[in-house]
């Protein structure tokens, strides 16, 4: 049985041994880093594995203003009283769940200081405000992701942090697998999905030239969903592919020309 297709789980189509590696990392209390382009399935993979293993999942979308306090918690005023409220990382440690930090390089530098004791043999989380030192139970797992293609001098995952994690590289799936994924998620017939995937392959070859990044599998699913709902191909691709990929009129026109080449 292909467990990735079990209805009770978020759909995920494995492309290698990533599911086995995730489970082995979890069993041994090892942190895991997922590397790959936007929209290639990293978040869905974590959602699938958390559900497959029956673990609570705390997902944090990292951004420029995300601080250690956002992860750990803070005192808040409730009903005239000041009470401590755990952040998502603290809740995951207390409950023995999975904490997923999506695009971890976007967070402020003080976040990595908090993560380091959780990613070595100590497996501890220090809460300075309350004086607590939590030891992560066996069920706790830290997972992070980032897109190496977006790294720059100011936002780069330091080797001292990167080398604390096991790592898996993700990329867009092969055409046959991507057709199956898009068809499953959008309910569009595979025969109609195939040209979308072929279009994506051509666009991804332009990545790094006129485009910052190629079209994601996520956007293909959006386009296919619109088409499955009755929208024409031209309008679906305009809304789900061309407009999201670029604001430049010349680039958008090049993408439209490419659509015309694929669809005739």
PDB file of C-alpha atoms in Angstrom:
ATOM      1  CA  UNK A   1       0.000   0.000   0.000  1.00  0.00           C
ATOM      2  CA  UNK A   2       1.244   3.467  -0.893  1.00  0.00           C
ATOM      3  CA  UNK A   3       0.693   5.248   2.394  1.00  0.00           C
ATOM      4  CA  UNK A   4       1.144   8.643   0.729  1.00  0.00           C
ATOM      5  CA  UNK A   5      -2.216   8.104  -0.973  1.00  0.00           C
ATOM      6  CA  UNK A   6      -4.165   7.130   2.155  1.00  0.00           C
ATOM      7  CA  UNK A   7      -7.228   9.447   2.252  1.00  0.00           C
ATOM      8  CA  UNK A   8      -6.780  10.380   5.924  1.00  0.00           C
ATOM      9  CA  UNK A   9      -3.324  11.837   5.231  1.00  0.00           C
ATOM     10  CA  UNK A  10      -2.372  15.023   3.401  1.00  0.00           C
ATOM     11  CA  UNK A  11      -1.389  13.830  -0.056  1.00  0.00           C
ATOM     12  CA  UNK A  12       2.322  13.523  -0.704  1.00  0.00           C
ATOM     13  CA  UNK A  13       4.049  11.610  -3.484  1.00  0.00           C
ATOM     14  CA  UNK A  14       7.471  10.427  -2.368  1.00  0.00           C
ATOM     15  CA  UNK A  15      10.277  10.801  -4.902  1.00  0.00           C
ATOM     16  CA  UNK A  16      13.006   8.978  -3.000  1.00  0.00           C
ATOM     17  CA  UNK A  17      13.834   7.843   0.530  1.00  0.00           C
ATOM     18  CA  UNK A  18      12.791  11.096   2.223  1.00  0.00           C
ATOM     19  CA  UNK A  19       9.989   9.474   4.243  1.00  0.00           C
ATOM     20  CA  UNK A  20      12.355   6.828   5.626  1.00  0.00           C
ATOM     21  CA  UNK A  21      14.930   9.481   6.506  1.00  0.00           C
ATOM     22  CA  UNK A  22      12.321  11.577   8.296  1.00  0.00           C
ATOM     23  CA  UNK A  23      11.182   8.628  10.396  1.00  0.00           C
ATOM     24  CA  UNK A  24      14.746   7.619  11.242  1.00  0.00           C
ATOM     25  CA  UNK A  25      15.585  11.200  12.247  1.00  0.00           C
ATOM     26  CA  UNK A  26      12.480  11.304  14.428  1.00  0.00           C
ATOM     27  CA  UNK A  27      13.252   7.968  16.085  1.00  0.00           C
ATOM     28  CA  UNK A  28      16.750   9.191  16.975  1.00  0.00           C
ATOM     29  CA  UNK A  29      15.847  12.706  18.070  1.00  0.00           C
ATOM     30  CA  UNK A  30      17.734  14.366  15.202  1.00  0.00           C
ATOM     31  CA  UNK A  31      16.780  17.737  13.668  1.00  0.00           C
ATOM     32  CA  UNK A  32      16.058  17.893   9.948  1.00  0.00           C
ATOM     33  CA  UNK A  33      16.645  20.632   7.379  1.00  0.00           C
ATOM     34  CA  UNK A  34      14.737  20.691   4.075  1.00  0.00           C
ATOM     35  CA  UNK A  35      16.362  22.573   1.194  1.00  0.00           C
ATOM     36  CA  UNK A  36      14.676  23.435  -2.074  1.00  0.00           C
ATOM     37  CA  UNK A  37      12.828  25.975  -4.229  1.00  0.00           C
ATOM     38  CA  UNK A  38       9.537  27.561  -3.279  1.00  0.00           C
ATOM     39  CA  UNK A  39       6.473  25.440  -3.918  1.00  0.00           C
ATOM     40  CA  UNK A  40       8.242  22.107  -4.505  1.00  0.00           C
ATOM     41  CA  UNK A  41       6.478  20.250  -1.660  1.00  0.00           C
ATOM     42  CA  UNK A  42       8.573  20.814   1.476  1.00  0.00           C
ATOM     43  CA  UNK A  43       5.691  21.985   3.661  1.00  0.00           C
ATOM     44  CA  UNK A  44       3.324  19.323   2.355  1.00  0.00           C
ATOM     45  CA  UNK A  45       5.972  16.698   3.106  1.00  0.00           C
ATOM     46  CA  UNK A  46       6.164  17.791   6.755  1.00  0.00           C
ATOM     47  CA  UNK A  47       2.363  17.903   7.046  1.00  0.00           C
ATOM     48  CA  UNK A  48       2.148  14.419   5.590  1.00  0.00           C
ATOM     49  CA  UNK A  49       4.790  12.972   7.897  1.00  0.00           C
ATOM     50  CA  UNK A  50       3.315  14.584  11.023  1.00  0.00           C
ATOM     51  CA  UNK A  51      -0.109  13.139  10.199  1.00  0.00           C
ATOM     52  CA  UNK A  52       1.370   9.778   9.252  1.00  0.00           C
ATOM     53  CA  UNK A  53       3.111   9.594  12.632  1.00  0.00           C
ATOM     54  CA  UNK A  54       0.182  11.011  14.592  1.00  0.00           C
ATOM     55  CA  UNK A  55       2.192  13.948  15.976  1.00  0.00           C
ATOM     56  CA  UNK A  56       0.980  17.503  16.648  1.00  0.00           C
ATOM     57  CA  UNK A  57       2.539  19.930  14.181  1.00  0.00           C
ATOM     58  CA  UNK A  58       3.391  23.563  14.917  1.00  0.00           C
ATOM     59  CA  UNK A  59       4.258  25.416  11.722  1.00  0.00           C
ATOM     60  CA  UNK A  60       5.921  28.828  11.868  1.00  0.00           C
ATOM     61  CA  UNK A  61       6.246  30.947   8.727  1.00  0.00           C
ATOM     62  CA  UNK A  62       9.491  32.803   9.417  1.00  0.00           C
ATOM     63  CA  UNK A  63       9.867  36.457   8.442  1.00  0.00           C
ATOM     64  CA  UNK A  64      12.111  39.462   9.029  1.00  0.00           C
ATOM     65  CA  UNK A  65      10.471  40.432  12.306  1.00  0.00           C
ATOM     66  CA  UNK A  66      10.208  36.937  13.796  1.00  0.00           C
ATOM     67  CA  UNK A  67      12.091  36.971  17.094  1.00  0.00           C
ATOM     68  CA  UNK A  68      13.034  34.358  19.653  1.00  0.00           C
ATOM     69  CA  UNK A  69      10.207  35.648  21.876  1.00  0.00           C
ATOM     70  CA  UNK A  70       7.694  34.863  19.109  1.00  0.00           C
ATOM     71  CA  UNK A  71       8.833  31.242  19.225  1.00  0.00           C
ATOM     72  CA  UNK A  72       9.292  30.852  22.967  1.00  0.00           C
ATOM     73  CA  UNK A  73       6.421  32.934  24.347  1.00  0.00           C
ATOM     74  CA  UNK A  74       5.762  36.114  26.321  1.00  0.00           C
ATOM     75  CA  UNK A  75       3.768  37.595  29.139  1.00  0.00           C
ATOM     76  CA  UNK A  76       0.379  38.942  28.033  1.00  0.00           C
ATOM     77  CA  UNK A  77      -2.343  40.877  29.829  1.00  0.00           C
ATOM     78  CA  UNK A  78      -5.519  38.794  30.177  1.00  0.00           C
ATOM     79  CA  UNK A  79      -8.476  39.799  32.304  1.00  0.00           C
ATOM     80  CA  UNK A  80      -6.444  42.310  34.235  1.00  0.00           C
ATOM     81  CA  UNK A  81      -3.728  39.758  35.009  1.00  0.00           C
ATOM     82  CA  UNK A  82      -0.350  39.203  33.421  1.00  0.00           C
ATOM     83  CA  UNK A  83      -0.012  35.590  32.316  1.00  0.00           C
ATOM     84  CA  UNK A  84       2.678  33.668  30.488  1.00  0.00           C
ATOM     85  CA  UNK A  85       1.673  32.325  27.061  1.00  0.00           C
ATOM     86  CA  UNK A  86       3.844  29.670  25.388  1.00  0.00           C
ATOM     87  CA  UNK A  87       4.962  30.246  21.826  1.00  0.00           C
ATOM     88  CA  UNK A  88       4.758  27.485  19.175  1.00  0.00           C
ATOM     89  CA  UNK A  89       8.272  26.167  19.792  1.00  0.00           C
ATOM     90  CA  UNK A  90       7.680  25.890  23.543  1.00  0.00           C
ATOM     91  CA  UNK A  91       4.338  24.145  23.005  1.00  0.00           C
ATOM     92  CA  UNK A  92       5.952  21.642  20.664  1.00  0.00           C
ATOM     93  CA  UNK A  93       8.678  20.908  23.240  1.00  0.00           C
ATOM     94  CA  UNK A  94       6.196  20.532  26.096  1.00  0.00           C
ATOM     95  CA  UNK A  95       3.874  18.273  24.090  1.00  0.00           C
ATOM     96  CA  UNK A  96       6.544  16.260  22.322  1.00  0.00           C
ATOM     97  CA  UNK A  97       5.363  17.466  18.923  1.00  0.00           C
ATOM     98  CA  UNK A  98       6.981  18.589  15.676  1.00  0.00           C
ATOM     99  CA  UNK A  99       7.957  22.241  15.219  1.00  0.00           C
ATOM    100  CA  UNK A 100       8.440  23.258  11.591  1.00  0.00           C
ATOM    101  CA  UNK A 101      10.229  26.545  10.856  1.00  0.00           C
ATOM    102  CA  UNK A 102       9.458  27.399   7.249  1.00  0.00           C
ATOM    103  CA  UNK A 103      12.128  29.584   5.546  1.00  0.00           C
ATOM    104  CA  UNK A 104      14.182  29.759   8.729  1.00  0.00           C
ATOM    105  CA  UNK A 105      16.783  32.106   7.193  1.00  0.00           C
ATOM    106  CA  UNK A 106      14.163  34.854   7.109  1.00  0.00           C
ATOM    107  CA  UNK A 107      13.994  34.974  10.930  1.00  0.00           C
ATOM    108  CA  UNK A 108      16.079  37.296  13.078  1.00  0.00           C
ATOM    109  CA  UNK A 109      19.506  36.149  14.213  1.00  0.00           C
ATOM    110  CA  UNK A 110      18.445  35.644  17.840  1.00  0.00           C
ATOM    111  CA  UNK A 111      16.275  32.745  16.703  1.00  0.00           C
ATOM    112  CA  UNK A 112      19.283  30.556  15.837  1.00  0.00           C
ATOM    113  CA  UNK A 113      20.710  31.175  19.306  1.00  0.00           C
ATOM    114  CA  UNK A 114      17.566  29.602  20.778  1.00  0.00           C
ATOM    115  CA  UNK A 115      17.658  26.671  18.333  1.00  0.00           C
ATOM    116  CA  UNK A 116      21.251  25.575  18.931  1.00  0.00           C
ATOM    117  CA  UNK A 117      20.664  23.874  22.332  1.00  0.00           C
ATOM    118  CA  UNK A 118      17.712  22.013  20.807  1.00  0.00           C
ATOM    119  CA  UNK A 119      19.808  20.675  17.934  1.00  0.00           C
ATOM    120  CA  UNK A 120      22.565  18.940  19.865  1.00  0.00           C
ATOM    121  CA  UNK A 121      22.763  16.371  22.642  1.00  0.00           C
ATOM    122  CA  UNK A 122      21.374  18.842  25.191  1.00  0.00           C
ATOM    123  CA  UNK A 123      17.954  19.075  23.484  1.00  0.00           C
ATOM    124  CA  UNK A 124      17.018  21.898  25.846  1.00  0.00           C
ATOM    125  CA  UNK A 125      15.016  25.100  25.559  1.00  0.00           C
ATOM    126  CA  UNK A 126      15.812  27.894  27.990  1.00  0.00           C
ATOM    127  CA  UNK A 127      12.962  30.274  28.845  1.00  0.00           C
ATOM    128  CA  UNK A 128      14.733  33.255  30.363  1.00  0.00           C
ATOM    129  CA  UNK A 129      11.550  35.092  31.309  1.00  0.00           C
ATOM    130  CA  UNK A 130      10.276  32.257  33.534  1.00  0.00           C
ATOM    131  CA  UNK A 131      13.595  30.707  34.499  1.00  0.00           C
ATOM    132  CA  UNK A 132      12.531  27.342  33.071  1.00  0.00           C
ATOM    133  CA  UNK A 133      14.836  24.972  31.247  1.00  0.00           C
ATOM    134  CA  UNK A 134      12.801  22.468  29.273  1.00  0.00           C
ATOM    135  CA  UNK A 135      14.322  19.185  28.189  1.00  0.00           C
ATOM    136  CA  UNK A 136      12.716  18.017  24.954  1.00  0.00           C
ATOM    137  CA  UNK A 137      11.033  14.615  25.335  1.00  0.00           C
ATOM    138  CA  UNK A 138      11.607  11.780  22.901  1.00  0.00           C
ATOM    139  CA  UNK A 139       8.622  12.768  20.756  1.00  0.00           C
ATOM    140  CA  UNK A 140       9.881  16.273  19.985  1.00  0.00           C
ATOM    141  CA  UNK A 141      11.377  16.986  16.556  1.00  0.00           C
ATOM    142  CA  UNK A 142      12.675  20.198  15.028  1.00  0.00           C
ATOM    143  CA  UNK A 143      12.319  20.617  11.264  1.00  0.00           C
ATOM    144  CA  UNK A 144      13.378  23.694   9.306  1.00  0.00           C
ATOM    145  CA  UNK A 145      13.394  24.641   5.647  1.00  0.00           C
ATOM    146  CA  UNK A 146      14.914  27.243   3.385  1.00  0.00           C
ATOM    147  CA  UNK A 147      15.446  28.057  -0.260  1.00  0.00           C
ATOM    148  CA  UNK A 148      19.196  28.107  -1.084  1.00  0.00           C
ATOM    149  CA  UNK A 149      18.451  30.048  -4.268  1.00  0.00           C
ATOM    150  CA  UNK A 150      17.281  33.064  -2.274  1.00  0.00           C
ATOM    151  CA  UNK A 151      20.280  33.266   0.041  1.00  0.00           C
ATOM    152  CA  UNK A 152      22.350  36.432   0.046  1.00  0.00           C
ATOM    153  CA  UNK A 153      25.121  37.913   2.135  1.00  0.00           C
ATOM    154  CA  UNK A 154      22.700  39.304   4.710  1.00  0.00           C
ATOM    155  CA  UNK A 155      20.469  36.233   4.888  1.00  0.00           C
ATOM    156  CA  UNK A 156      22.529  33.106   4.845  1.00  0.00           C
ATOM    157  CA  UNK A 157      22.242  30.039   7.032  1.00  0.00           C
ATOM    158  CA  UNK A 158      25.548  29.877   8.867  1.00  0.00           C
ATOM    159  CA  UNK A 159      27.562  26.646   8.641  1.00  0.00           C
ATOM    160  CA  UNK A 160      27.505  26.447  12.448  1.00  0.00           C
ATOM    161  CA  UNK A 161      23.712  26.183  12.234  1.00  0.00           C
ATOM    162  CA  UNK A 162      23.456  24.167   9.014  1.00  0.00           C
ATOM    163  CA  UNK A 163      25.774  21.470  10.329  1.00  0.00           C
ATOM    164  CA  UNK A 164      23.523  20.824  13.313  1.00  0.00           C
ATOM    165  CA  UNK A 165      20.851  19.333  11.033  1.00  0.00           C
ATOM    166  CA  UNK A 166      20.434  16.327   8.826  1.00  0.00           C
ATOM    167  CA  UNK A 167      19.506  17.663   5.389  1.00  0.00           C
ATOM    168  CA  UNK A 168      17.341  16.644   2.456  1.00  0.00           C
ATOM    169  CA  UNK A 169      17.401  18.433  -0.884  1.00  0.00           C
ATOM    170  CA  UNK A 170      14.043  18.837  -2.594  1.00  0.00           C
ATOM    171  CA  UNK A 171      13.403  19.780  -6.194  1.00  0.00           C
ATOM    172  CA  UNK A 172      10.464  19.736  -8.540  1.00  0.00           C
ATOM    173  CA  UNK A 173       9.401  16.159  -9.333  1.00  0.00           C
ATOM    174  CA  UNK A 174       9.900  14.470 -12.677  1.00  0.00           C
ATOM    175  CA  UNK A 175       7.092  15.144 -15.194  1.00  0.00           C
ATOM    176  CA  UNK A 176       5.257  11.848 -14.624  1.00  0.00           C
ATOM    177  CA  UNK A 177       5.188  12.338 -10.865  1.00  0.00           C
ATOM    178  CA  UNK A 178       4.243  16.011 -11.160  1.00  0.00           C
ATOM    179  CA  UNK A 179       1.328  15.146 -13.448  1.00  0.00           C
ATOM    180  CA  UNK A 180       0.086  12.653 -10.866  1.00  0.00           C
ATOM    181  CA  UNK A 181       0.428  15.161  -8.010  1.00  0.00           C
ATOM    182  CA  UNK A 182      -1.305  18.013  -9.838  1.00  0.00           C
ATOM    183  CA  UNK A 183      -4.110  15.736 -11.044  1.00  0.00           C
ATOM    184  CA  UNK A 184      -4.643  14.355  -7.531  1.00  0.00           C
ATOM    185  CA  UNK A 185      -4.731  17.794  -5.901  1.00  0.00           C
ATOM    186  CA  UNK A 186      -6.833  19.594  -8.534  1.00  0.00           C
ATOM    187  CA  UNK A 187      -9.064  16.754  -9.787  1.00  0.00           C
ATOM    188  CA  UNK A 188      -8.187  17.731 -13.346  1.00  0.00           C
ATOM    189  CA  UNK A 189      -7.744  14.840 -15.776  1.00  0.00           C
ATOM    190  CA  UNK A 190      -4.082  13.803 -16.229  1.00  0.00           C
ATOM    191  CA  UNK A 191      -4.361  14.362 -19.981  1.00  0.00           C
ATOM    192  CA  UNK A 192      -5.166  18.031 -19.362  1.00  0.00           C
ATOM    193  CA  UNK A 193      -2.500  18.335 -16.684  1.00  0.00           C
ATOM    194  CA  UNK A 194       0.290  17.086 -18.962  1.00  0.00           C
ATOM    195  CA  UNK A 195       0.546  20.332 -21.021  1.00  0.00           C
ATOM    196  CA  UNK A 196       0.694  22.329 -17.764  1.00  0.00           C
ATOM    197  CA  UNK A 197       3.657  20.302 -16.580  1.00  0.00           C
ATOM    198  CA  UNK A 198       5.318  20.618 -19.982  1.00  0.00           C
ATOM    199  CA  UNK A 199       4.840  24.389 -19.778  1.00  0.00           C
ATOM    200  CA  UNK A 200       6.380  24.390 -16.287  1.00  0.00           C
ATOM    201  CA  UNK A 201       9.433  22.566 -17.595  1.00  0.00           C
ATOM    202  CA  UNK A 202      10.038  25.266 -20.204  1.00  0.00           C
ATOM    203  CA  UNK A 203       9.511  28.090 -17.702  1.00  0.00           C
ATOM    204  CA  UNK A 204      11.934  26.535 -15.216  1.00  0.00           C
ATOM    205  CA  UNK A 205      14.634  26.609 -17.857  1.00  0.00           C
ATOM    206  CA  UNK A 206      14.228  30.405 -17.858  1.00  0.00           C
ATOM    207  CA  UNK A 207      14.764  30.595 -14.085  1.00  0.00           C
ATOM    208  CA  UNK A 208      17.750  32.765 -13.211  1.00  0.00           C
ATOM    209  CA  UNK A 209      17.544  34.564 -16.574  1.00  0.00           C
ATOM    210  CA  UNK A 210      14.331  36.576 -16.860  1.00  0.00           C
ATOM    211  CA  UNK A 211      12.703  35.056 -13.779  1.00  0.00           C
ATOM    212  CA  UNK A 212      13.898  34.868 -10.192  1.00  0.00           C
ATOM    213  CA  UNK A 213      12.500  31.360  -9.877  1.00  0.00           C
ATOM    214  CA  UNK A 214      10.600  28.838 -11.989  1.00  0.00           C
ATOM    215  CA  UNK A 215       6.907  28.086 -11.643  1.00  0.00           C
ATOM    216  CA  UNK A 216       6.110  26.007  -8.572  1.00  0.00           C
ATOM    217  CA  UNK A 217       4.081  22.811  -8.420  1.00  0.00           C
ATOM    218  CA  UNK A 218       1.755  24.777  -6.135  1.00  0.00           C
ATOM    219  CA  UNK A 219       0.967  27.271  -8.907  1.00  0.00           C
ATOM    220  CA  UNK A 220       0.337  24.424 -11.350  1.00  0.00           C
ATOM    221  CA  UNK A 221      -2.199  23.025  -8.890  1.00  0.00           C
ATOM    222  CA  UNK A 222      -3.864  26.446  -8.703  1.00  0.00           C
ATOM    223  CA  UNK A 223      -4.078  26.653 -12.487  1.00  0.00           C
ATOM    224  CA  UNK A 224      -5.408  23.108 -12.782  1.00  0.00           C
ATOM    225  CA  UNK A 225      -7.993  23.790 -10.069  1.00  0.00           C
ATOM    226  CA  UNK A 226      -9.287  26.796 -12.008  1.00  0.00           C
ATOM    227  CA  UNK A 227      -9.454  24.712 -15.162  1.00  0.00           C
ATOM    228  CA  UNK A 228     -11.230  21.874 -13.363  1.00  0.00           C
ATOM    229  CA  UNK A 229     -13.773  24.457 -12.200  1.00  0.00           C
ATOM    230  CA  UNK A 230     -14.534  25.416 -15.783  1.00  0.00           C
ATOM    231  CA  UNK A 231     -12.197  28.351 -16.422  1.00  0.00           C
ATOM    232  CA  UNK A 232     -10.510  28.524 -19.792  1.00  0.00           C
ATOM    233  CA  UNK A 233      -6.824  27.704 -20.120  1.00  0.00           C
ATOM    234  CA  UNK A 234      -5.784  31.239 -21.079  1.00  0.00           C
ATOM    235  CA  UNK A 235      -7.473  32.914 -18.119  1.00  0.00           C
ATOM    236  CA  UNK A 236      -6.405  30.189 -15.677  1.00  0.00           C
ATOM    237  CA  UNK A 237      -2.756  30.492 -16.671  1.00  0.00           C
ATOM    238  CA  UNK A 238      -2.880  34.281 -16.610  1.00  0.00           C
ATOM    239  CA  UNK A 239      -4.141  34.275 -13.008  1.00  0.00           C
ATOM    240  CA  UNK A 240      -2.189  31.315 -11.651  1.00  0.00           C
ATOM    241  CA  UNK A 241       1.110  31.419 -13.548  1.00  0.00           C
ATOM    242  CA  UNK A 242       1.859  34.570 -15.530  1.00  0.00           C
ATOM    243  CA  UNK A 243       0.786  37.236 -13.022  1.00  0.00           C
ATOM    244  CA  UNK A 244       2.321  35.509  -9.959  1.00  0.00           C
ATOM    245  CA  UNK A 245       5.684  34.968 -11.692  1.00  0.00           C
ATOM    246  CA  UNK A 246       6.436  38.503 -12.839  1.00  0.00           C
ATOM    247  CA  UNK A 247       5.284  42.114 -12.829  1.00  0.00           C
ATOM    248  CA  UNK A 248       7.408  42.983 -15.875  1.00  0.00           C
ATOM    249  CA  UNK A 249       5.300  43.406 -19.050  1.00  0.00           C
ATOM    250  CA  UNK A 250       8.059  42.031 -21.296  1.00  0.00           C
ATOM    251  CA  UNK A 251       8.485  38.923 -19.174  1.00  0.00           C
ATOM    252  CA  UNK A 252       4.730  38.404 -18.959  1.00  0.00           C
ATOM    253  CA  UNK A 253       4.460  38.621 -22.743  1.00  0.00           C
ATOM    254  CA  UNK A 254       7.265  36.078 -23.129  1.00  0.00           C
ATOM    255  CA  UNK A 255       5.342  33.734 -20.855  1.00  0.00           C
ATOM    256  CA  UNK A 256       2.166  34.238 -22.897  1.00  0.00           C
ATOM    257  CA  UNK A 257       4.103  33.428 -26.055  1.00  0.00           C
ATOM    258  CA  UNK A 258       5.353  30.260 -24.385  1.00  0.00           C
ATOM    259  CA  UNK A 259       1.775  29.341 -23.435  1.00  0.00           C
ATOM    260  CA  UNK A 260       0.741  29.799 -27.075  1.00  0.00           C
ATOM    261  CA  UNK A 261       3.570  27.523 -28.190  1.00  0.00           C
ATOM    262  CA  UNK A 262       2.494  24.761 -25.789  1.00  0.00           C
ATOM    263  CA  UNK A 263      -1.246  25.029 -26.323  1.00  0.00           C
ATOM    264  CA  UNK A 264      -1.228  26.023 -29.989  1.00  0.00           C
TER     265      UNK A 264
END
